Amino acid sequence: MSVLILGSSALFPRERTLISHRRIDWAAPKAELSAVELAAQLEAGLREREWFVTGRVLPELFADDFRFEDPDVKIAGIRNYAEGVRKLFDASSRAEVVRCDLEGTVVKVKWRLSGRVNVGPFGLDVKPYIVDTDLTLREDDKGNCLVVFQEDRFTIPSWDILLSAVAPWLPFLAPPAPPVVDDQR
């Protein structure tokens, strides 16, 4: 999420209409899963709920002290993250998982972002681009893991994302990421 986009969306917030944020069980007990089990739950949840753009997280998979960071934004708390995402992206937005791999204590997710952001009175189209996300896990003394930190890295600069939304004809902008095909998943 670009700080420019996130800041602008606060000026003109619009609610996601098709996916209810109220379906999230914020009081659910924390999961008791190994790193391998948690990675599988994260992948299944991301593919089903696409919470990187819907905000429909599974709070039971996240530590109480969860933090999020991307090139422009830092957020503390899974609920704050979910609510920010829900307000930023409209219902047409997609987070299509390309790959999800467990490497040590990090779940590495490569995904394609596309859709619209709720900026201004009409919103802005987002050029499809690839995001690399690291979900860092913390293991307790019983071997159970939760996500404690999420870091997103964009494959194109934030200025390219913003310029592509307002002036997509500019010749020096990166091309849109190609669609995700089933054999990539």
mmCIF file with all atom_site columns, C-alpha atoms in Angstrom:
data_model
loop_
_atom_site.group_PDB
_atom_site.id
_atom_site.type_symbol
_atom_site.label_atom_id
_atom_site.label_alt_id
_atom_site.label_comp_id
_atom_site.label_asym_id
_atom_site.label_entity_id
_atom_site.label_seq_id
_atom_site.pdbx_PDB_ins_code
_atom_site.Cartn_x
_atom_site.Cartn_y
_atom_site.Cartn_z
_atom_site.occupancy
_atom_site.B_iso_or_equiv
_atom_site.pdbx_formal_charge
_atom_site.auth_seq_id
_atom_site.auth_comp_id
_atom_site.auth_asym_id
_atom_site.auth_atom_id
_atom_site.pdbx_PDB_model_num
ATOM 1   C CA . MET A 1 1   ? 0.000   0.000   0.000   1.00 0.00 ? 1   MET A CA 1
ATOM 2   C CA . SER A 1 2   ? 1.478   3.297   -0.982  1.00 0.00 ? 2   SER A CA 1
ATOM 3   C CA . VAL A 1 3   ? 1.483   5.968   1.699   1.00 0.00 ? 3   VAL A CA 1
ATOM 4   C CA . LEU A 1 4   ? 0.080   8.369   -0.902  1.00 0.00 ? 4   LEU A CA 1
ATOM 5   C CA . ILE A 1 5   ? -2.767  6.001   -1.657  1.00 0.00 ? 5   ILE A CA 1
ATOM 6   C CA . LEU A 1 6   ? -3.368  5.110   1.989   1.00 0.00 ? 6   LEU A CA 1
ATOM 7   C CA . GLY A 1 7   ? -3.344  8.786   2.998   1.00 0.00 ? 7   GLY A CA 1
ATOM 8   C CA . SER A 1 8   ? -5.672  9.738   0.174   1.00 0.00 ? 8   SER A CA 1
ATOM 9   C CA . SER A 1 9   ? -8.078  6.934   0.986   1.00 0.00 ? 9   SER A CA 1
ATOM 10  C CA . ALA A 1 10  ? -8.521  8.377   4.463   1.00 0.00 ? 10  ALA A CA 1
ATOM 11  C CA . LEU A 1 11  ? -9.870  11.532  2.819   1.00 0.00 ? 11  LEU A CA 1
ATOM 12  C CA . PHE A 1 12  ? -12.413 9.664   0.725   1.00 0.00 ? 12  PHE A CA 1
ATOM 13  C CA . PRO A 1 13  ? -13.149 6.348   2.436   1.00 0.00 ? 13  PRO A CA 1
ATOM 14  C CA . ARG A 1 14  ? -15.714 4.054   0.862   1.00 0.00 ? 14  ARG A CA 1
ATOM 15  C CA . GLU A 1 15  ? -16.876 0.810   2.381   1.00 0.00 ? 15  GLU A CA 1
ATOM 16  C CA . ARG A 1 16  ? -16.368 -2.593  0.775   1.00 0.00 ? 16  ARG A CA 1
ATOM 17  C CA . THR A 1 17  ? -19.836 -3.639  -0.225  1.00 0.00 ? 17  THR A CA 1
ATOM 18  C CA . LEU A 1 18  ? -19.597 -7.327  -1.189  1.00 0.00 ? 18  LEU A CA 1
ATOM 19  C CA . ILE A 1 19  ? -17.503 -8.803  1.604   1.00 0.00 ? 19  ILE A CA 1
ATOM 20  C CA . SER A 1 20  ? -18.544 -8.254  5.186   1.00 0.00 ? 20  SER A CA 1
ATOM 21  C CA . HIS A 1 21  ? -15.842 -7.443  7.708   1.00 0.00 ? 21  HIS A CA 1
ATOM 22  C CA . ARG A 1 22  ? -18.259 -8.492  10.468  1.00 0.00 ? 22  ARG A CA 1
ATOM 23  C CA . ARG A 1 23  ? -17.737 -12.196 9.638   1.00 0.00 ? 23  ARG A CA 1
ATOM 24  C CA . ILE A 1 24  ? -14.345 -12.142 11.327  1.00 0.00 ? 24  ILE A CA 1
ATOM 25  C CA . ASP A 1 25  ? -14.254 -13.801 14.742  1.00 0.00 ? 25  ASP A CA 1
ATOM 26  C CA . TRP A 1 26  ? -11.923 -11.441 16.596  1.00 0.00 ? 26  TRP A CA 1
ATOM 27  C CA . ALA A 1 27  ? -12.415 -13.445 19.801  1.00 0.00 ? 27  ALA A CA 1
ATOM 28  C CA . ALA A 1 28  ? -11.357 -16.786 18.272  1.00 0.00 ? 28  ALA A CA 1
ATOM 29  C CA . PRO A 1 29  ? -8.746  -18.598 20.369  1.00 0.00 ? 29  PRO A CA 1
ATOM 30  C CA . LYS A 1 30  ? -5.235  -18.594 18.935  1.00 0.00 ? 30  LYS A CA 1
ATOM 31  C CA . ALA A 1 31  ? -4.420  -21.594 16.761  1.00 0.00 ? 31  ALA A CA 1
ATOM 32  C CA . GLU A 1 32  ? -2.094  -24.274 18.077  1.00 0.00 ? 32  GLU A CA 1
ATOM 33  C CA . LEU A 1 33  ? -0.267  -25.262 14.897  1.00 0.00 ? 33  LEU A CA 1
ATOM 34  C CA . SER A 1 34  ? 3.254   -26.218 13.884  1.00 0.00 ? 34  SER A CA 1
ATOM 35  C CA . ALA A 1 35  ? 5.016   -24.057 11.304  1.00 0.00 ? 35  ALA A CA 1
ATOM 36  C CA . VAL A 1 36  ? 4.090   -26.522 8.537   1.00 0.00 ? 36  VAL A CA 1
ATOM 37  C CA . GLU A 1 37  ? 0.436   -26.626 9.623   1.00 0.00 ? 37  GLU A CA 1
ATOM 38  C CA . LEU A 1 38  ? 0.294   -22.839 9.967   1.00 0.00 ? 38  LEU A CA 1
ATOM 39  C CA . ALA A 1 39  ? 1.822   -22.350 6.501   1.00 0.00 ? 39  ALA A CA 1
ATOM 40  C CA . ALA A 1 40  ? -0.867  -24.626 5.034   1.00 0.00 ? 40  ALA A CA 1
ATOM 41  C CA . GLN A 1 41  ? -3.626  -22.709 6.863   1.00 0.00 ? 41  GLN A CA 1
ATOM 42  C CA . LEU A 1 42  ? -2.199  -19.375 5.689   1.00 0.00 ? 42  LEU A CA 1
ATOM 43  C CA . GLU A 1 43  ? -2.088  -20.527 2.063   1.00 0.00 ? 43  GLU A CA 1
ATOM 44  C CA . ALA A 1 44  ? -5.629  -21.939 2.155   1.00 0.00 ? 44  ALA A CA 1
ATOM 45  C CA . GLY A 1 45  ? -6.953  -18.811 3.880   1.00 0.00 ? 45  GLY A CA 1
ATOM 46  C CA . LEU A 1 46  ? -5.228  -16.451 1.452   1.00 0.00 ? 46  LEU A CA 1
ATOM 47  C CA . ARG A 1 47  ? -6.539  -18.340 -1.576  1.00 0.00 ? 47  ARG A CA 1
ATOM 48  C CA . GLU A 1 48  ? -10.095 -18.411 -0.198  1.00 0.00 ? 48  GLU A CA 1
ATOM 49  C CA . ARG A 1 49  ? -10.341 -15.014 1.507   1.00 0.00 ? 49  ARG A CA 1
ATOM 50  C CA . GLU A 1 50  ? -7.686  -12.963 -0.366  1.00 0.00 ? 50  GLU A CA 1
ATOM 51  C CA . TRP A 1 51  ? -7.231  -10.943 2.841   1.00 0.00 ? 51  TRP A CA 1
ATOM 52  C CA . PHE A 1 52  ? -4.339  -8.953  1.423   1.00 0.00 ? 52  PHE A CA 1
ATOM 53  C CA . VAL A 1 53  ? -7.071  -6.932  -0.370  1.00 0.00 ? 53  VAL A CA 1
ATOM 54  C CA . THR A 1 54  ? -10.285 -7.851  1.492   1.00 0.00 ? 54  THR A CA 1
ATOM 55  C CA . GLY A 1 55  ? -9.133  -7.563  5.097   1.00 0.00 ? 55  GLY A CA 1
ATOM 56  C CA . ARG A 1 56  ? -10.948 -10.861 5.860   1.00 0.00 ? 56  ARG A CA 1
ATOM 57  C CA . VAL A 1 57  ? -8.093  -12.196 7.979   1.00 0.00 ? 57  VAL A CA 1
ATOM 58  C CA . LEU A 1 58  ? -8.056  -15.247 10.216  1.00 0.00 ? 58  LEU A CA 1
ATOM 59  C CA . PRO A 1 59  ? -7.073  -13.555 13.515  1.00 0.00 ? 59  PRO A CA 1
ATOM 60  C CA . GLU A 1 60  ? -6.438  -16.898 15.207  1.00 0.00 ? 60  GLU A CA 1
ATOM 61  C CA . LEU A 1 61  ? -3.299  -17.269 13.047  1.00 0.00 ? 61  LEU A CA 1
ATOM 62  C CA . PHE A 1 62  ? -1.763  -13.944 14.158  1.00 0.00 ? 62  PHE A CA 1
ATOM 63  C CA . ALA A 1 63  ? 0.045   -12.965 17.351  1.00 0.00 ? 63  ALA A CA 1
ATOM 64  C CA . ASP A 1 64  ? -1.419  -10.192 19.501  1.00 0.00 ? 64  ASP A CA 1
ATOM 65  C CA . ASP A 1 65  ? 1.692   -8.089  18.795  1.00 0.00 ? 65  ASP A CA 1
ATOM 66  C CA . PHE A 1 66  ? 1.503   -8.578  14.999  1.00 0.00 ? 66  PHE A CA 1
ATOM 67  C CA . ARG A 1 67  ? 3.066   -5.815  12.882  1.00 0.00 ? 67  ARG A CA 1
ATOM 68  C CA . PHE A 1 68  ? 2.792   -4.995  9.159   1.00 0.00 ? 68  PHE A CA 1
ATOM 69  C CA . GLU A 1 69  ? 5.219   -3.063  7.000   1.00 0.00 ? 69  GLU A CA 1
ATOM 70  C CA . ASP A 1 70  ? 5.525   -2.244  3.305   1.00 0.00 ? 70  ASP A CA 1
ATOM 71  C CA . PRO A 1 71  ? 7.692   0.353   1.533   1.00 0.00 ? 71  PRO A CA 1
ATOM 72  C CA . ASP A 1 72  ? 5.388   3.176   2.653   1.00 0.00 ? 72  ASP A CA 1
ATOM 73  C CA . VAL A 1 73  ? 3.264   2.024   5.613   1.00 0.00 ? 73  VAL A CA 1
ATOM 74  C CA . LYS A 1 74  ? 3.737   0.573   9.106   1.00 0.00 ? 74  LYS A CA 1
ATOM 75  C CA . ILE A 1 75  ? 0.783   -0.781  11.100  1.00 0.00 ? 75  ILE A CA 1
ATOM 76  C CA . ALA A 1 76  ? 0.564   -2.460  14.522  1.00 0.00 ? 76  ALA A CA 1
ATOM 77  C CA . GLY A 1 77  ? -2.150  -5.033  15.200  1.00 0.00 ? 77  GLY A CA 1
ATOM 78  C CA . ILE A 1 78  ? -3.960  -7.476  12.946  1.00 0.00 ? 78  ILE A CA 1
ATOM 79  C CA . ARG A 1 79  ? -7.300  -5.716  13.399  1.00 0.00 ? 79  ARG A CA 1
ATOM 80  C CA . ASN A 1 80  ? -5.814  -2.351  12.370  1.00 0.00 ? 80  ASN A CA 1
ATOM 81  C CA . TYR A 1 81  ? -4.250  -4.039  9.342   1.00 0.00 ? 81  TYR A CA 1
ATOM 82  C CA . ALA A 1 82  ? -7.527  -5.736  8.352   1.00 0.00 ? 82  ALA A CA 1
ATOM 83  C CA . GLU A 1 83  ? -9.570  -2.558  8.721   1.00 0.00 ? 83  GLU A CA 1
ATOM 84  C CA . GLY A 1 84  ? -7.035  -0.508  6.742   1.00 0.00 ? 84  GLY A CA 1
ATOM 85  C CA . VAL A 1 85  ? -6.979  -3.029  3.898   1.00 0.00 ? 85  VAL A CA 1
ATOM 86  C CA . ARG A 1 86  ? -10.769 -3.273  3.830   1.00 0.00 ? 86  ARG A CA 1
ATOM 87  C CA . LYS A 1 87  ? -11.122 0.493   3.488   1.00 0.00 ? 87  LYS A CA 1
ATOM 88  C CA . LEU A 1 88  ? -8.339  0.887   0.921   1.00 0.00 ? 88  LEU A CA 1
ATOM 89  C CA . PHE A 1 89  ? -9.362  -1.703  -1.682  1.00 0.00 ? 89  PHE A CA 1
ATOM 90  C CA . ASP A 1 90  ? -12.779 -1.970  -3.321  1.00 0.00 ? 90  ASP A CA 1
ATOM 91  C CA . ALA A 1 91  ? -14.677 -5.226  -3.859  1.00 0.00 ? 91  ALA A CA 1
ATOM 92  C CA . SER A 1 92  ? -13.256 -5.765  -7.369  1.00 0.00 ? 92  SER A CA 1
ATOM 93  C CA . SER A 1 93  ? -9.699  -6.063  -6.039  1.00 0.00 ? 93  SER A CA 1
ATOM 94  C CA . ARG A 1 94  ? -7.881  -9.380  -6.166  1.00 0.00 ? 94  ARG A CA 1
ATOM 95  C CA . ALA A 1 95  ? -4.930  -10.950 -4.355  1.00 0.00 ? 95  ALA A CA 1
ATOM 96  C CA . GLU A 1 96  ? -4.111  -14.002 -6.465  1.00 0.00 ? 96  GLU A CA 1
ATOM 97  C CA . VAL A 1 97  ? -1.545  -16.272 -4.832  1.00 0.00 ? 97  VAL A CA 1
ATOM 98  C CA . VAL A 1 98  ? 1.166   -17.388 -7.247  1.00 0.00 ? 98  VAL A CA 1
ATOM 99  C CA . ARG A 1 99  ? 3.240   -19.281 -4.699  1.00 0.00 ? 99  ARG A CA 1
ATOM 100 C CA . CYS A 1 100 ? 3.324   -19.888 -0.952  1.00 0.00 ? 100 CYS A CA 1
ATOM 101 C CA . ASP A 1 101 ? 6.390   -21.574 0.585   1.00 0.00 ? 101 ASP A CA 1
ATOM 102 C CA . LEU A 1 102 ? 7.637   -22.163 4.121   1.00 0.00 ? 102 LEU A CA 1
ATOM 103 C CA . GLU A 1 103 ? 11.337  -21.365 4.503   1.00 0.00 ? 103 GLU A CA 1
ATOM 104 C CA . GLY A 1 104 ? 12.457  -21.848 8.094   1.00 0.00 ? 104 GLY A CA 1
ATOM 105 C CA . THR A 1 105 ? 10.246  -19.549 10.183  1.00 0.00 ? 105 THR A CA 1
ATOM 106 C CA . VAL A 1 106 ? 9.058   -17.437 7.242   1.00 0.00 ? 106 VAL A CA 1
ATOM 107 C CA . VAL A 1 107 ? 6.112   -18.113 4.937   1.00 0.00 ? 107 VAL A CA 1
ATOM 108 C CA . LYS A 1 108 ? 6.996   -16.524 1.590   1.00 0.00 ? 108 LYS A CA 1
ATOM 109 C CA . VAL A 1 109 ? 4.017   -15.552 -0.536  1.00 0.00 ? 109 VAL A CA 1
ATOM 110 C CA . LYS A 1 110 ? 4.241   -14.277 -4.110  1.00 0.00 ? 110 LYS A CA 1
ATOM 111 C CA . TRP A 1 111 ? 0.945   -12.795 -5.255  1.00 0.00 ? 111 TRP A CA 1
ATOM 112 C CA . ARG A 1 112 ? -0.602  -10.592 -7.948  1.00 0.00 ? 112 ARG A CA 1
ATOM 113 C CA . LEU A 1 113 ? -2.498  -7.495  -6.831  1.00 0.00 ? 113 LEU A CA 1
ATOM 114 C CA . SER A 1 114 ? -5.133  -5.999  -9.129  1.00 0.00 ? 114 SER A CA 1
ATOM 115 C CA . GLY A 1 115 ? -8.350  -4.002  -8.866  1.00 0.00 ? 115 GLY A CA 1
ATOM 116 C CA . ARG A 1 116 ? -9.243  -0.567  -7.548  1.00 0.00 ? 116 ARG A CA 1
ATOM 117 C CA . VAL A 1 117 ? -8.428  1.564   -4.526  1.00 0.00 ? 117 VAL A CA 1
ATOM 118 C CA . ASN A 1 118 ? -10.925 3.820   -2.773  1.00 0.00 ? 118 ASN A CA 1
ATOM 119 C CA . VAL A 1 119 ? -9.292  7.143   -3.513  1.00 0.00 ? 119 VAL A CA 1
ATOM 120 C CA . GLY A 1 120 ? -11.280 10.205  -4.525  1.00 0.00 ? 120 GLY A CA 1
ATOM 121 C CA . PRO A 1 121 ? -14.965 10.180  -5.371  1.00 0.00 ? 121 PRO A CA 1
ATOM 122 C CA . PHE A 1 122 ? -14.669 7.451   -8.041  1.00 0.00 ? 122 PHE A CA 1
ATOM 123 C CA . GLY A 1 123 ? -11.668 5.366   -6.966  1.00 0.00 ? 123 GLY A CA 1
ATOM 124 C CA . LEU A 1 124 ? -8.579  4.552   -9.012  1.00 0.00 ? 124 LEU A CA 1
ATOM 125 C CA . ASP A 1 125 ? -7.662  1.461   -10.997 1.00 0.00 ? 125 ASP A CA 1
ATOM 126 C CA . VAL A 1 126 ? -4.539  -0.319  -9.808  1.00 0.00 ? 126 VAL A CA 1
ATOM 127 C CA . LYS A 1 127 ? -2.247  -1.684  -12.507 1.00 0.00 ? 127 LYS A CA 1
ATOM 128 C CA . PRO A 1 128 ? -1.701  -5.377  -11.751 1.00 0.00 ? 128 PRO A CA 1
ATOM 129 C CA . TYR A 1 129 ? 1.674   -5.966  -10.110 1.00 0.00 ? 129 TYR A CA 1
ATOM 130 C CA . ILE A 1 130 ? 3.449   -8.654  -8.139  1.00 0.00 ? 130 ILE A CA 1
ATOM 131 C CA . VAL A 1 131 ? 3.982   -8.416  -4.391  1.00 0.00 ? 131 VAL A CA 1
ATOM 132 C CA . ASP A 1 132 ? 6.421   -10.532 -2.394  1.00 0.00 ? 132 ASP A CA 1
ATOM 133 C CA . THR A 1 133 ? 5.219   -10.996 1.176   1.00 0.00 ? 133 THR A CA 1
ATOM 134 C CA . ASP A 1 134 ? 7.143   -12.498 4.088   1.00 0.00 ? 134 ASP A CA 1
ATOM 135 C CA . LEU A 1 135 ? 5.033   -13.722 6.997   1.00 0.00 ? 135 LEU A CA 1
ATOM 136 C CA . THR A 1 136 ? 7.425   -14.217 9.911   1.00 0.00 ? 136 THR A CA 1
ATOM 137 C CA . LEU A 1 137 ? 6.389   -16.867 12.422  1.00 0.00 ? 137 LEU A CA 1
ATOM 138 C CA . ARG A 1 138 ? 7.162   -17.029 16.117  1.00 0.00 ? 138 ARG A CA 1
ATOM 139 C CA . GLU A 1 139 ? 7.234   -20.414 17.815  1.00 0.00 ? 139 GLU A CA 1
ATOM 140 C CA . ASP A 1 140 ? 6.287   -20.825 21.470  1.00 0.00 ? 140 ASP A CA 1
ATOM 141 C CA . ASP A 1 141 ? 7.754   -23.349 23.932  1.00 0.00 ? 141 ASP A CA 1
ATOM 142 C CA . LYS A 1 142 ? 5.142   -25.956 22.867  1.00 0.00 ? 142 LYS A CA 1
ATOM 143 C CA . GLY A 1 143 ? 6.089   -25.701 19.176  1.00 0.00 ? 143 GLY A CA 1
ATOM 144 C CA . ASN A 1 144 ? 2.997   -23.715 18.202  1.00 0.00 ? 144 ASN A CA 1
ATOM 145 C CA . CYS A 1 145 ? 3.472   -20.853 15.739  1.00 0.00 ? 145 CYS A CA 1
ATOM 146 C CA . LEU A 1 146 ? 1.687   -17.589 14.989  1.00 0.00 ? 146 LEU A CA 1
ATOM 147 C CA . VAL A 1 147 ? 2.388   -14.827 12.466  1.00 0.00 ? 147 VAL A CA 1
ATOM 148 C CA . VAL A 1 148 ? 4.152   -11.973 14.235  1.00 0.00 ? 148 VAL A CA 1
ATOM 149 C CA . PHE A 1 149 ? 5.274   -9.820  11.282  1.00 0.00 ? 149 PHE A CA 1
ATOM 150 C CA . GLN A 1 150 ? 4.272   -9.225  7.667   1.00 0.00 ? 150 GLN A CA 1
ATOM 151 C CA . GLU A 1 151 ? 6.524   -7.410  5.225   1.00 0.00 ? 151 GLU A CA 1
ATOM 152 C CA . ASP A 1 152 ? 5.374   -6.631  1.673   1.00 0.00 ? 152 ASP A CA 1
ATOM 153 C CA . ARG A 1 153 ? 7.792   -5.735  -1.119  1.00 0.00 ? 153 ARG A CA 1
ATOM 154 C CA . PHE A 1 154 ? 6.517   -4.456  -4.453  1.00 0.00 ? 154 PHE A CA 1
ATOM 155 C CA . THR A 1 155 ? 8.137   -5.521  -7.715  1.00 0.00 ? 155 THR A CA 1
ATOM 156 C CA . ILE A 1 156 ? 7.663   -1.998  -9.068  1.00 0.00 ? 156 ILE A CA 1
ATOM 157 C CA . PRO A 1 157 ? 8.307   1.314   -7.295  1.00 0.00 ? 157 PRO A CA 1
ATOM 158 C CA . SER A 1 158 ? 5.460   3.048   -5.433  1.00 0.00 ? 158 SER A CA 1
ATOM 159 C CA . TRP A 1 159 ? 5.714   6.049   -7.766  1.00 0.00 ? 159 TRP A CA 1
ATOM 160 C CA . ASP A 1 160 ? 5.064   3.733   -10.747 1.00 0.00 ? 160 ASP A CA 1
ATOM 161 C CA . ILE A 1 161 ? 1.953   2.324   -9.041  1.00 0.00 ? 161 ILE A CA 1
ATOM 162 C CA . LEU A 1 162 ? 0.590   5.817   -8.402  1.00 0.00 ? 162 LEU A CA 1
ATOM 163 C CA . LEU A 1 163 ? 1.459   7.232   -11.839 1.00 0.00 ? 163 LEU A CA 1
ATOM 164 C CA . SER A 1 164 ? -0.062  4.168   -13.524 1.00 0.00 ? 164 SER A CA 1
ATOM 165 C CA . ALA A 1 165 ? -3.346  4.908   -11.748 1.00 0.00 ? 165 ALA A CA 1
ATOM 166 C CA . VAL A 1 166 ? -3.538  8.533   -12.897 1.00 0.00 ? 166 VAL A CA 1
ATOM 167 C CA . ALA A 1 167 ? -1.549  8.560   -16.175 1.00 0.00 ? 167 ALA A CA 1
ATOM 168 C CA . PRO A 1 168 ? -1.313  4.971   -17.483 1.00 0.00 ? 168 PRO A CA 1
ATOM 169 C CA . TRP A 1 169 ? -0.232  6.116   -20.962 1.00 0.00 ? 169 TRP A CA 1
ATOM 170 C CA . LEU A 1 170 ? 3.188   7.300   -19.817 1.00 0.00 ? 170 LEU A CA 1
ATOM 171 C CA . PRO A 1 171 ? 5.779   5.342   -21.822 1.00 0.00 ? 171 PRO A CA 1
ATOM 172 C CA . PHE A 1 172 ? 8.315   4.783   -19.024 1.00 0.00 ? 172 PHE A CA 1
ATOM 173 C CA . LEU A 1 173 ? 5.946   2.885   -16.693 1.00 0.00 ? 173 LEU A CA 1
ATOM 174 C CA . ALA A 1 174 ? 6.366   -0.833  -16.085 1.00 0.00 ? 174 ALA A CA 1
ATOM 175 C CA . PRO A 1 175 ? 3.866   -3.087  -17.884 1.00 0.00 ? 175 PRO A CA 1
ATOM 176 C CA . PRO A 1 176 ? 1.083   -4.744  -15.888 1.00 0.00 ? 176 PRO A CA 1
ATOM 177 C CA . ALA A 1 177 ? 1.868   -8.140  -14.361 1.00 0.00 ? 177 ALA A CA 1
ATOM 178 C CA . PRO A 1 178 ? 0.470   -10.943 -16.504 1.00 0.00 ? 178 PRO A CA 1
ATOM 179 C CA . PRO A 1 179 ? -2.554  -12.881 -15.230 1.00 0.00 ? 179 PRO A CA 1
ATOM 180 C CA . VAL A 1 180 ? -1.993  -15.780 -12.853 1.00 0.00 ? 180 VAL A CA 1
ATOM 181 C CA . VAL A 1 181 ? -2.620  -19.083 -14.588 1.00 0.00 ? 181 VAL A CA 1
ATOM 182 C CA . ASP A 1 182 ? -3.630  -22.279 -12.803 1.00 0.00 ? 182 ASP A CA 1
ATOM 183 C CA . ASP A 1 183 ? -0.301  -24.025 -13.337 1.00 0.00 ? 183 ASP A CA 1
ATOM 184 C CA . GLN A 1 184 ? 1.454   -21.189 -11.455 1.00 0.00 ? 184 GLN A CA 1
ATOM 185 C CA . ARG A 1 185 ? -0.597  -21.944 -8.348  1.00 0.00 ? 185 ARG A CA 1
#
